Coordinates of C-alpha atoms and ligand atoms in Angstrom, one line a residue:
X1 CA -12.7 5.5 5.0
X2 CA -12.4 8.4 2.5
X3 CA -15.7 9.6 1.1
X4 CA -16.6 12.0 -1.7
X5 CA -19.6 14.3 -1.2
X6 CA -21.1 16.4 -3.9
X7 CA -24.0 18.8 -4.2
X8 CA -27.4 17.5 -5.2
X9 CA -30.0 14.9 -4.1
X10 CA -30.2 11.2 -4.4
X11 CA -26.9 11.0 -6.2
X12 CA -24.5 8.1 -6.1
X13 CA -22.2 8.1 -9.1
X14 CA -19.4 5.6 -9.5
X15 CA -16.0 7.1 -10.1
X16 CA -14.7 5.6 -13.4
X17 CA -11.0 5.5 -12.4
X18 CA -11.9 4.2 -8.9
X19 CA -14.4 1.3 -9.3
X20 CA -16.3 0.7 -6.1
X21 CA -15.9 4.3 -5.0
X22 CA -18.7 6.9 -5.4
X23 CA -19.5 10.6 -5.4
X24 CA -22.5 10.9 -3.0
X25 CA -25.0 13.6 -2.4
X26 CA -25.4 14.3 1.3
X27 CA -28.6 12.2 1.7
X28 CA -26.9 9.1 0.1
X29 CA -23.7 9.7 2.0
X30 CA -25.5 9.4 5.3
X31 CA -27.0 6.1 4.2
X32 CA -23.5 4.9 3.3
X33 CA -22.2 6.1 6.7
X34 CA -24.9 4.1 8.5
X35 CA -23.7 1.0 6.6
X36 CA -20.0 1.8 7.3
X37 CA -20.7 2.0 10.9
X38 CA -22.5 -1.3 10.9
X39 CA -19.4 -2.8 9.2
X40 CA -17.2 -1.6 12.0
X41 CA -15.8 1.6 10.5
X42 CA -15.2 4.2 13.2
X43 CA -14.1 7.2 11.2
X44 CA -14.7 8.7 7.8
X45 CA -12.6 11.4 5.9
X46 CA -14.8 13.7 3.8
X47 CA -13.8 15.3 0.6
X48 CA -16.1 17.9 -0.8
X49 CA -16.9 18.8 -4.4
X50 CA -17.9 22.3 -5.6
X51 CA -21.0 23.3 -7.4
X52 CA -19.2 26.4 -8.6
X53 CA -15.5 27.3 -8.6
X54 CA -13.8 30.6 -8.5
X55 CA -10.2 31.9 -7.9
X56 CA -10.7 32.3 -4.2
X57 CA -12.5 29.0 -3.6
X58 CA -15.5 30.7 -2.0
X59 CA -17.5 27.5 -1.6
X60 CA -14.7 25.8 0.4
X61 CA -15.4 28.0 3.5
X62 CA -19.1 28.6 3.0
X63 CA -21.0 27.7 6.2
X64 CA -23.7 25.9 4.2
X65 CA -21.2 24.3 1.8
X66 CA -21.5 20.7 1.0
X67 CA -19.0 19.5 3.7
X68 CA -20.6 21.4 6.6
X69 CA -24.0 20.0 5.4
X70 CA -22.6 16.5 5.3
X71 CA -21.0 16.8 8.7
X72 CA -24.2 18.0 10.3
X73 CA -26.2 15.2 8.6
X74 CA -23.8 12.5 9.6
X75 CA -23.6 13.8 13.2
X76 CA -27.4 13.8 13.4
X77 CA -27.9 10.3 12.0
X78 CA -24.7 8.5 13.1
X79 CA -23.3 10.5 16.0
X80 CA -20.8 7.9 17.0
X81 CA -19.1 7.8 13.7
X82 CA -16.0 10.1 13.8
X83 CA -16.1 12.7 11.0
X84 CA -12.8 14.0 9.8
X85 CA -12.8 16.7 7.1
X86 CA -10.2 17.2 4.4
X87 CA -9.3 20.9 4.5
X88 CA -8.1 22.2 1.1
X89 CA -9.0 24.6 -1.6
X90 CA -8.2 22.7 -4.7
X91 CA -11.6 21.2 -5.3
X92 CA -13.1 24.8 -5.2
X93 CA -10.5 26.9 -7.1
X94 CA -11.1 27.5 -10.8
X95 CA -7.4 26.8 -11.4
X96 CA -7.4 23.6 -9.3
X97 CA -4.5 24.6 -7.0
X98 CA -4.5 24.0 -3.3
X99 CA -4.2 27.8 -2.5
X100 CA -5.0 31.0 -4.2
X101 CA -2.6 32.2 -6.8
X102 CA -0.6 35.4 -6.9
X103 CA -1.8 37.8 -9.5
X104 CA 0.7 38.8 -12.1
X105 CA 1.3 42.2 -10.6
X106 CA 1.8 41.2 -6.9
X107 CA 5.3 40.9 -5.5
X108 CA 6.8 37.4 -6.0
X109 CA 9.8 37.5 -3.8
X110 CA 8.2 35.9 -0.7
X111 CA 6.2 33.4 -2.6
X112 CA 8.7 30.5 -2.6
X113 CA 8.1 28.1 0.3
X114 CA 10.9 26.6 2.3
X115 CA 10.6 23.4 0.3
X116 CA 13.6 22.3 -1.6
X117 CA 15.0 24.8 -4.0
X118 CA 17.3 23.5 -6.6
X119 CA 17.3 21.0 -9.4
X120 CA 13.8 20.0 -10.3
X121 CA 12.3 18.5 -13.4
X122 CA 9.7 21.2 -13.6
X123 CA 10.3 24.0 -16.0
X124 CA 9.7 27.4 -14.6
X125 CA 7.1 28.4 -17.1
X126 CA 4.8 25.8 -15.5
X127 CA 5.5 26.9 -12.0
X128 CA 2.6 28.5 -10.2
X129 CA 3.0 31.1 -7.4
X130 CA 0.8 30.6 -4.4
X131 CA -0.2 33.6 -2.4
X132 CA 0.6 32.0 0.9
X133 CA -0.8 34.6 3.3
X134 CA -4.2 34.8 1.5
X135 CA -4.3 31.0 1.2
X136 CA -3.6 30.4 4.9
X137 CA -6.4 32.7 5.9
X138 CA -8.9 30.9 3.7
X139 CA -7.7 27.5 4.9
X140 CA -8.3 28.6 8.5
X141 CA -11.8 29.8 7.5
X142 CA -12.5 26.4 5.9
X143 CA -11.3 24.5 9.0
X144 CA -13.4 26.7 11.2
X145 CA -16.5 26.2 9.0
X146 CA -16.1 22.4 9.4
X147 CA -15.6 22.6 13.1
X148 CA -18.6 24.7 13.5
X149 CA -20.7 22.1 11.6
X150 CA -19.5 19.5 14.1
X151 CA -16.4 17.9 12.6
X152 CA -14.5 15.7 15.1
X153 CA -11.2 16.4 13.5
X154 CA -9.8 18.5 10.6
X155 CA -7.2 17.4 8.1
X156 CA -5.4 20.1 6.1
X157 CA -4.0 18.6 2.9
X158 CA -2.7 21.7 1.1
X159 CA 1.0 21.4 2.2
X160 CA 1.5 25.2 2.4
X161 CA 3.9 26.2 5.0
X162 CA 2.5 27.4 8.3
X163 CA -1.1 26.2 7.9
X164 CA -1.2 24.0 11.0
X165 CA -0.4 26.9 13.3
X166 CA -2.9 29.2 11.6
X167 CA -5.7 26.6 11.7
X168 CA -4.9 25.7 15.4
X169 CA -5.1 29.4 16.3
X170 CA -8.3 29.9 14.4
X171 CA -9.9 26.9 16.1
X172 CA -8.7 27.8 19.6
X173 CA -10.0 31.4 19.3
X174 CA -13.5 30.2 18.4
X175 CA -13.8 27.6 21.2
X176 CA -12.7 24.6 19.3
X177 CA -9.5 23.8 21.2
X178 CA -10.6 20.3 21.6
X179 CA -10.9 19.6 17.8
X180 CA -7.6 17.9 16.8
X181 CA -5.7 18.4 13.6
X182 CA -4.5 15.6 11.5
X183 CA -2.0 17.1 9.1
X184 CA -1.0 15.8 5.8
X185 CA 2.6 16.5 6.9
X186 CA 4.7 14.6 4.4
X187 CA 2.7 14.7 1.2
X188 CA 4.7 14.0 -1.8
X189 CA 4.2 15.4 -5.4
X190 CA 3.0 12.0 -6.6
X191 CA 1.6 10.5 -9.7
X192 CA -0.6 8.3 -7.6
X193 CA -3.2 11.0 -7.0
X194 CA -4.5 10.8 -10.6
X195 CA -7.8 9.0 -9.9
X196 CA -8.6 11.3 -7.0
X197 CA -8.2 14.3 -9.1
X198 CA -10.8 12.8 -11.5
X199 CA -13.0 12.0 -8.5
X200 CA -13.2 15.5 -7.2
X201 CA -12.3 17.3 -10.5
X202 CA -9.4 19.0 -8.9
X203 CA -6.8 18.6 -11.6
X204 CA -4.7 21.8 -11.9
X205 CA -5.5 23.8 -15.0
X206 CA -2.0 25.2 -15.2
X207 CA 1.3 24.0 -13.8
X208 CA 1.6 21.3 -11.1
X209 CA 1.8 21.0 -7.4
X210 CA 5.6 20.7 -7.1
X211 CA 6.1 24.1 -5.6
X212 CA 4.2 23.0 -2.4
X213 CA 4.3 19.2 -2.4
X214 CA 7.4 17.3 -1.5
X215 CA 10.1 16.0 -3.8
X216 CA 9.8 12.2 -3.9
X217 CA 13.6 12.0 -3.9
X218 CA 14.1 13.8 -0.6
X219 CA 13.5 11.7 2.6
X220 CA 15.0 14.1 5.1
X221 CA 12.9 17.0 3.9
X222 CA 9.9 14.9 4.6
X223 CA 11.1 14.3 8.2
X224 CA 11.7 18.1 8.6
X225 CA 8.2 18.8 7.4
X226 CA 6.7 16.3 9.9
X227 CA 8.7 17.9 12.7
X228 CA 7.6 21.3 11.7
X229 CA 3.9 20.3 11.7
X230 CA 4.2 18.7 15.1
X231 CA 5.8 21.9 16.3
X232 CA 2.9 23.9 15.0
X233 CA 0.5 21.7 16.9
X234 CA -0.5 18.8 14.7
X235 CA -2.0 16.0 16.8
X236 CA -1.7 13.3 14.1
X237 CA 0.8 13.4 11.2
X238 CA 0.3 11.7 7.9
X239 CA 2.6 10.3 5.2
X240 CA 1.1 10.2 1.7
X241 CA 1.1 8.2 -0.5
X242 CA 1.8 5.1 1.5
X243 CA 3.3 2.3 -0.7
X244 CA 6.1 4.1 -2.4
X245 CA 6.9 5.8 0.9
X246 CA 7.0 3.0 3.4
X247 CA 10.6 4.0 4.3
X248 CA 9.3 7.5 5.3
X249 CA 6.5 5.8 7.4
X250 CA 9.1 3.6 9.2
X251 CA 11.4 6.5 9.9
X252 CA 8.7 8.8 11.1
X253 CA 7.3 6.0 13.3
X254 CA 10.7 5.7 15.0
X255 CA 11.4 9.4 15.3
X256 CA 8.1 10.9 16.4
X257 CA 5.8 10.1 19.2
X258 CA 2.5 11.5 17.9
X259 CA 0.1 9.1 16.1
X260 CA 1.1 8.4 12.6
X261 CA -1.4 8.1 9.7
X262 CA -0.7 6.8 6.2
X263 CA -2.9 7.5 3.2
X264 CA -3.2 4.6 0.8
X265 CA -4.1 6.8 -2.1
X266 CA -6.4 6.6 -5.1
X267 CA -3.7 5.4 -7.6
X268 CA -2.7 2.6 -5.2
X269 CA -6.3 1.6 -5.1
X270 CA -6.9 1.9 -8.9
X271 CA -3.9 -0.1 -9.9
X272 CA -5.0 -3.1 -7.9
X273 CA -8.6 -2.7 -9.1
X274 CA -7.4 -2.6 -12.7
X275 CA -5.2 -5.6 -12.4
X276 CA -7.8 -7.5 -10.5
X277 CA -10.4 -6.8 -13.1
X278 CA -8.2 -8.4 -15.7
X279 CA -7.4 -11.4 -13.6
X280 CA -3.7 -10.4 -13.5
X281 CA -3.7 -10.6 -9.7
X282 CA -6.1 -11.5 -6.9
X283 CA -7.5 -8.3 -5.5
X284 CA -8.3 -9.2 -2.0
X285 CA -4.9 -10.8 -1.0
X286 CA -3.2 -8.0 -2.8
X287 CA -4.8 -5.2 -0.8
X288 CA -4.6 -7.2 2.4
X289 CA -0.9 -7.5 1.9
X290 CA -0.6 -3.8 1.1
X291 CA -2.5 -2.8 4.3
X292 CA -0.3 -5.2 6.3
X293 CA 2.8 -3.6 4.9
X294 CA 1.7 -0.1 5.8
X295 CA 0.9 -1.3 9.3
X296 CA 4.2 -3.2 9.5
X297 CA 6.0 0.0 8.5
X298 CA 4.6 1.7 11.5
X299 CA 1.3 3.5 10.6
X300 CA -1.1 3.7 13.5
X301 CA -4.0 4.7 11.3
X302 CA -4.6 3.8 7.6
X303 CA -6.8 5.9 5.3
X304 CA -7.8 3.5 2.6
X305 CA -10.5 3.1 0.0
X306 CA -10.6 -0.6 1.0
X307 CA -11.7 0.3 4.6
X308 CA -15.2 -1.2 4.2
X309 CA -14.0 -4.4 2.7
X310 CA -11.0 -4.6 5.1
X311 CA -13.4 -4.1 8.1
X312 CA -15.4 -7.0 6.8
X313 CA -12.4 -9.2 6.2
X314 CA -11.0 -8.5 9.6
X315 CA -14.3 -9.3 11.2
X316 CA -14.9 -12.5 9.3
X317 CA -11.4 -13.9 10.0
Ligands
LIG1 C1 -5.5 17.6 -2.5 C2 -5.6 16.2 -2.1 C3 -5.1 15.1 -2.9 C4 -5.5 13.9 -2.2 C5 -6.1 14.3 -1.1 N1 -6.2 15.7 -1.0 C6 -4.3 15.0 -4.1 C7 -3.7 16.1 -4.8 O1 -2.7 16.7 -4.2 O2 -4.1 16.4 -5.9 C8 -5.1 12.6 -2.7 C9 -5.9 11.4 -2.3 C10 -5.9 10.3 -3.1 O3 -5.2 10.2 -4.2 O4 -6.5 9.2 -2.8 N2 -5.4 18.5 -1.4
LIG2 ZN1 -5.5 20.5 -2.4

């Protein structure tokens, strides 16, 4: 179950583009976690929100940041609930990108990742240049801060090349060799993340994420990315989004032997919610069918905003 945690006290704000999903302050989040565990949920995936943003995403790796606070609080109150943390910078950078940006005067020649070069719809004036070296260091710091707070697993979602290896090394060096990494291995540059970006206020201020997320047209590149992450030490690999990428899930399930996760993302949730609210389709059978399809395609784990209702549905069957 993905959960959004924000600074403050006694806050539980519904996300307009994701009815039924909330931004929680740590205290209210813990209450939600108690309830989730009662419903049969065994793991949550935490997304943090910033109280202040800057170009280097300082709050992302602060030891007393909102995610470390939330992890400690959940582990104290509901220790058996597995806590996975999303590791990224985009909710904490002033520009909204998943890494830190190169400054105008720094050298640009190394900045392009190995992701597909060639014909793309993006115009170069909107292309942002990520400082990969600086970003990887900060992502590793973020993962470490989460592990030190007691996270059971970390989940890097930035899609920058090489981050799994860097995070693995940082964790191992500090005595967290038993904390696994679930990598967002095949994360596509998708329009289905829209509501999520509203939820954590992480919409890029300039450009888009196409220089580091995958081209939806390219299936083989996705398989190469998954293989690379496994090579670097990923324990679980993820395909994201799920529904428009069931073919990738199916191919990855056949090809690789590590557990495979699929992220049933915010836009996939929102569209069923919207149609359901208008009476254009029946919500519950629609999402049950979606989750079934993701499972049928070969996902071992599903990250879904319907987790709470799905747990209940499966229990009451
Ligand atoms: C960003 C991130 C995104 C999601 C999880 N982490 C989206 C993005 O690239 O903007 C999407 C989750 C969802 O849509 O439910 N690192
Ligand atoms: Zn990000």
